[in-house]
Amino acid sequence: MTTAPGQVSLAQPGLRHPLDPDPARATKARAVFALGLLGMLTGLFIGGVVPATVALQLARQARREAYASGGFLTGSVWLRRGEWMAWTGLVLVAVSLVAAVVIGVVRLAGAPFGHDYPANMD
């Protein structure tokens, strides 16, 4: 096949072996994305730590399965986005925990220490 100068030639795709499976999207990739989204949305409420950690564990399993499949499992974009959202959810959990601890320490520091007697007692 000839092309005009400056264009990239289009190579004919190689023939597949008849026993090769068709490429398919990994089902765990969609689950990682959904759990990462849930973890990110509920991260400020501390409850996001559970779906975010499950998403990260599933992402590890999905990556192993995709590597073992030899390229016939797709969905790496869904995995990357799900992992990114899961890590964002975990960061939001950490931020909310630190904020809760700081607020608790400030309130504890502002409270009177010991027993508060009335002004007319010695």
XYZ file of N, CA and C in Angstrom:
366
model
N 0.844 -1.159 0.000
C 0.000 0.000 0.000
C 0.897 1.231 0.000
N 0.688 2.123 -0.912
C 1.484 3.342 -0.975
C 0.679 4.497 -0.408
N 1.376 5.420 0.180
C 0.739 6.591 0.768
C 1.417 7.839 0.237
N 0.777 8.958 0.422
C 1.356 10.234 0.022
C 2.495 10.568 0.971
N 3.431 11.403 0.535
C 4.541 11.777 1.415
C 4.025 12.448 2.691
N 4.615 12.062 3.802
C 4.236 12.642 5.087
C 3.156 11.864 5.806
N 2.570 10.876 5.157
C 1.549 10.073 5.808
C 2.167 8.775 6.309
N 1.547 8.231 7.302
C 2.008 6.972 7.866
C 1.312 5.840 7.128
N 2.069 4.836 6.750
C 1.453 3.719 6.037
C 0.629 2.873 7.001
N -0.450 2.362 6.491
C -1.321 1.520 7.295
C -0.954 0.071 7.046
N -0.495 -0.604 8.059
C -0.125 -2.006 7.921
C -1.372 -2.870 8.059
N -1.389 -3.957 7.348
C -2.502 -4.887 7.451
C -2.398 -5.611 8.791
N -3.498 -5.695 9.536
C -3.424 -6.392 10.808
C -3.159 -7.871 10.584
N -2.396 -8.451 11.502
C -2.069 -9.869 11.388
C -3.295 -10.724 11.630
N -3.297 -11.872 11.032
C -4.417 -12.784 11.218
C -4.334 -13.430 12.591
N -5.474 -13.565 13.205
C -5.530 -14.190 14.526
C -5.649 -15.696 14.372
N -5.137 -16.360 15.354
C -5.311 -17.815 15.395
C -6.776 -18.091 15.728
N -7.395 -19.082 15.119
C -8.826 -19.330 15.358
C -9.165 -19.716 16.793
N -8.193 -20.207 17.552
C -8.471 -20.603 18.940
C -8.230 -19.473 19.942
N -7.745 -18.321 19.471
C -7.541 -17.182 20.374
C -8.895 -16.643 20.835
N -9.019 -16.338 22.124
C -10.294 -15.769 22.586
C -10.438 -14.317 22.144
N -11.665 -13.866 22.081
C -11.917 -12.464 21.754
C -11.560 -11.593 22.948
N -10.988 -10.412 22.712
C -10.714 -9.505 23.832
C -12.021 -9.111 24.523
N -12.000 -9.123 25.834
C -13.190 -8.787 26.621
C -12.786 -7.892 27.774
N -13.706 -7.019 28.178
C -13.445 -6.139 29.321
C -13.522 -6.948 30.604
N -12.553 -6.729 31.469
C -12.525 -7.422 32.752
C -13.690 -6.946 33.617
N -14.411 -7.867 34.215
C -15.549 -7.493 35.049
C -15.086 -6.821 36.331
N -13.894 -7.158 36.778
C -13.378 -6.521 37.990
C -13.019 -5.060 37.752
N -12.735 -4.701 36.513
C -12.395 -3.308 36.218
C -13.577 -2.395 36.497
N -14.761 -2.831 36.113
C -15.952 -2.023 36.375
C -16.255 -1.974 37.868
N -16.016 -3.076 38.574
C -16.234 -3.097 40.024
C -15.246 -2.182 40.736
N -14.003 -2.163 40.276
C -13.000 -1.266 40.861
C -13.419 0.182 40.660
N -13.908 0.498 39.472
C -14.346 1.866 39.201
C -15.509 2.258 40.111
N -16.499 1.364 40.246
C -17.670 1.677 41.073
C -17.284 1.820 42.537
N -16.442 0.915 43.037
C -16.029 1.003 44.435
C -15.135 2.216 44.689
N -14.272 2.546 43.725
C -13.448 3.747 43.864
C -14.285 5.004 43.905
N -15.319 5.052 43.057
C -16.232 6.197 43.058
C -16.972 6.296 44.388
N -17.446 5.167 44.878
C -18.143 5.152 46.163
C -17.208 5.569 47.296
N -15.968 5.085 47.252
C -14.991 5.470 48.271
C -14.664 6.953 48.242
N -14.602 7.511 47.047
C -14.304 8.940 46.931
C -15.482 9.789 47.400
N -16.701 9.356 47.069
C -17.873 10.144 47.458
C -18.142 10.090 48.956
N -17.797 8.986 49.606
C -18.055 8.850 51.043
C -16.783 8.987 51.867
N -15.713 9.475 51.260
C -14.438 9.602 51.955
C -14.464 10.565 53.125
N -15.192 11.652 53.001
C -15.243 12.625 54.095
C -16.043 12.120 55.286
N -16.842 11.090 55.077
C -17.671 10.554 56.155
C -17.059 9.319 56.785
N -15.766 9.097 56.606
C -14.978 7.999 57.166
C -15.417 6.638 56.620
N -16.631 6.513 56.109
C -17.106 5.242 55.587
C -16.479 4.880 54.256
N -15.775 5.785 53.644
C -15.162 5.530 52.353
C -13.933 4.653 52.416
N -13.455 4.373 53.612
C -12.249 3.561 53.731
C -12.519 2.114 53.309
N -13.706 1.607 53.559
C -14.015 0.210 53.222
C -14.101 0.003 51.712
N -14.938 0.755 50.974
C -14.964 0.516 49.527
C -13.642 0.861 48.841
N -12.906 1.829 49.371
C -11.632 2.200 48.747
C -10.606 1.079 48.895
N -10.531 0.463 50.065
C -9.569 -0.623 50.236
C -9.984 -1.864 49.447
N -11.273 -2.130 49.362
C -11.738 -3.252 48.540
C -11.425 -2.984 47.072
N -11.575 -1.745 46.633
C -11.269 -1.394 45.247
C -9.788 -1.592 44.946
N -8.937 -1.216 45.884
C -7.500 -1.386 45.649
C -7.111 -2.860 45.611
N -7.734 -3.686 46.454
C -7.455 -5.128 46.426
C -7.948 -5.755 45.128
N -9.137 -5.369 44.689
C -9.656 -5.887 43.421
C -8.806 -5.436 42.238
N -8.264 -4.238 42.321
C -7.421 -3.734 41.240
C -6.153 -4.572 41.114
N -5.588 -4.959 42.236
C -4.405 -5.837 42.190
C -4.745 -7.160 41.529
N -5.877 -7.739 41.908
C -6.290 -9.010 41.313
C -6.567 -8.853 39.821
N -7.226 -7.767 39.447
C -7.561 -7.550 38.036
C -6.300 -7.356 37.207
N -5.317 -6.665 37.739
C -4.064 -6.485 37.000
C -3.348 -7.819 36.796
N -3.344 -8.665 37.826
C -2.734 -9.990 37.684
C -3.453 -10.814 36.624
N -4.779 -10.794 36.649
C -5.546 -11.560 35.672
C -5.332 -11.023 34.252
N -5.249 -9.709 34.106
C -5.029 -9.124 32.784
C -3.644 -9.494 32.256
N -2.662 -9.524 33.135
C -1.313 -9.907 32.718
C -1.273 -11.380 32.317
N -1.946 -12.224 33.098
C -1.967 -13.655 32.795
C -2.760 -13.968 31.533
N -3.705 -13.112 31.164
C -4.529 -13.383 29.995
C -3.801 -13.086 28.688
N -2.670 -12.444 28.759
C -1.913 -12.160 27.546
C -2.505 -11.058 26.690
N -3.233 -10.158 27.278
C -3.782 -9.024 26.536
C -5.210 -9.209 26.074
N -5.857 -10.304 26.453
C -7.232 -10.523 26.024
C -8.251 -9.958 27.001
N -7.791 -9.519 28.178
C -8.669 -8.813 29.110
C -8.342 -7.329 29.007
N -9.342 -6.524 28.747
C -9.146 -5.085 28.621
C -9.767 -4.390 29.832
N -9.716 -3.076 29.847
C -10.312 -2.301 30.930
C -9.284 -1.623 31.812
N -8.076 -1.415 31.294
C -7.045 -0.799 32.122
C -7.369 0.652 32.456
N -8.111 1.342 31.587
C -8.491 2.732 31.866
C -9.448 2.774 33.061
N -10.408 1.837 33.093
C -11.336 1.764 34.221
C -10.569 1.457 35.506
N -9.566 0.586 35.421
C -8.769 0.258 36.600
C -8.006 1.471 37.112
N -7.340 2.186 36.199
C -6.568 3.359 36.618
C -7.462 4.407 37.269
N -8.602 4.682 36.656
C -9.507 5.691 37.223
C -10.069 5.235 38.560
N -10.413 3.963 38.667
C -10.925 3.431 39.935
C -9.884 3.493 41.034
N -8.638 3.155 40.694
C -7.560 3.241 41.689
C -7.325 4.684 42.111
N -7.355 5.591 41.150
C -7.151 7.005 41.463
C -8.244 7.499 42.413
N -9.488 7.128 42.125
C -10.591 7.566 42.989
C -10.521 6.892 44.356
N -10.070 5.638 44.414
C -9.936 4.961 45.702
C -8.864 5.641 46.557
N -7.735 5.995 45.948
C -6.698 6.697 46.695
C -7.183 8.085 47.134
N -7.960 8.741 46.295
C -8.537 10.033 46.676
C -9.472 9.859 47.865
N -10.271 8.797 47.859
C -11.155 8.519 48.990
C -10.386 8.275 50.268
N -9.265 7.542 50.176
C -8.450 7.301 51.373
C -7.805 8.583 51.882
N -7.399 9.458 50.975
C -6.846 10.756 51.396
C -7.926 11.586 52.079
N -9.141 11.556 51.553
C -10.240 12.292 52.189
C -10.548 11.729 53.574
N -10.465 10.421 53.730
C -10.662 9.812 55.058
C -9.585 10.307 56.015
N -8.338 10.318 55.556
C -7.245 10.789 56.415
C -7.424 12.258 56.787
N -7.840 13.078 55.831
C -8.054 14.501 56.104
C -9.168 14.685 57.128
N -10.255 13.933 56.980
C -11.361 14.090 57.928
C -10.979 13.576 59.316
N -10.173 12.527 59.394
C -9.718 12.051 60.707
C -8.803 13.073 61.382
N -7.881 13.639 60.616
C -6.986 14.658 61.188
C -7.789 15.875 61.631
N -8.768 16.290 60.834
C -9.595 17.438 61.213
C -10.387 17.134 62.480
N -10.917 15.913 62.604
C -11.669 15.552 63.808
C -10.769 15.547 65.044
N -9.553 15.055 64.900
C -8.619 15.047 66.034
C -8.238 16.466 66.420
N -7.968 17.321 65.456
C -7.600 18.717 65.756
C -8.762 19.436 66.425
N -9.969 19.251 65.926
C -11.135 19.887 66.543
C -11.332 19.368 67.961
N -11.153 18.080 68.180
C -11.289 17.515 69.520
C -10.249 18.047 70.479
N -9.005 18.172 70.032
C -7.938 18.694 70.901
C -8.180 20.160 71.222
N -8.629 20.943 70.249
C -8.888 22.366 70.503
C -10.042 22.528 71.486
N -11.091 21.725 71.333
C -12.208 21.813 72.282
C -11.804 21.353 73.669
N -10.967 20.330 73.738
C -10.501 19.845 75.033
C -9.603 20.880 75.699
N -8.795 21.581 74.914
C -7.912 22.605 75.478
C -8.698 23.806 75.978
N -9.834 24.086 75.369
C -10.633 25.232 75.785
C -11.523 24.940 76.984
N -11.710 23.676 77.318
C -12.563 23.310 78.452
C -11.801 23.509 79.754
N -12.507 23.882 80.835
C -11.825 24.063 82.113
C -11.310 22.717 82.645
N -10.153 22.761 83.268
C -9.543 21.550 83.802
C -9.886 21.432 85.280
N -10.317 20.287 85.713
C -10.661 20.088 87.118
C -12.105 20.471 87.388
N -12.429 20.566 88.656
C -13.789 20.874 89.060
C -13.963 22.381 89.128
N -15.048 22.891 88.575
C -15.325 24.311 88.548
C -16.272 24.645 89.700
N -15.698 25.255 90.765
C -16.500 25.621 91.939
C -17.147 26.974 91.724
N -18.250 27.215 92.395
C -18.874 28.543 92.304
C -17.973 29.624 92.887
N -18.261 30.874 92.564
C -17.415 31.999 92.985
C -17.480 32.260 94.488
N -18.548 31.818 95.172
C -18.665 32.115 96.610
C -18.011 31.052 97.487
N -17.290 30.108 96.939
C -16.616 29.053 97.715
C -15.125 29.321 97.759
N -14.520 28.948 98.889
C -13.061 29.083 99.028
C -12.379 27.851 98.539
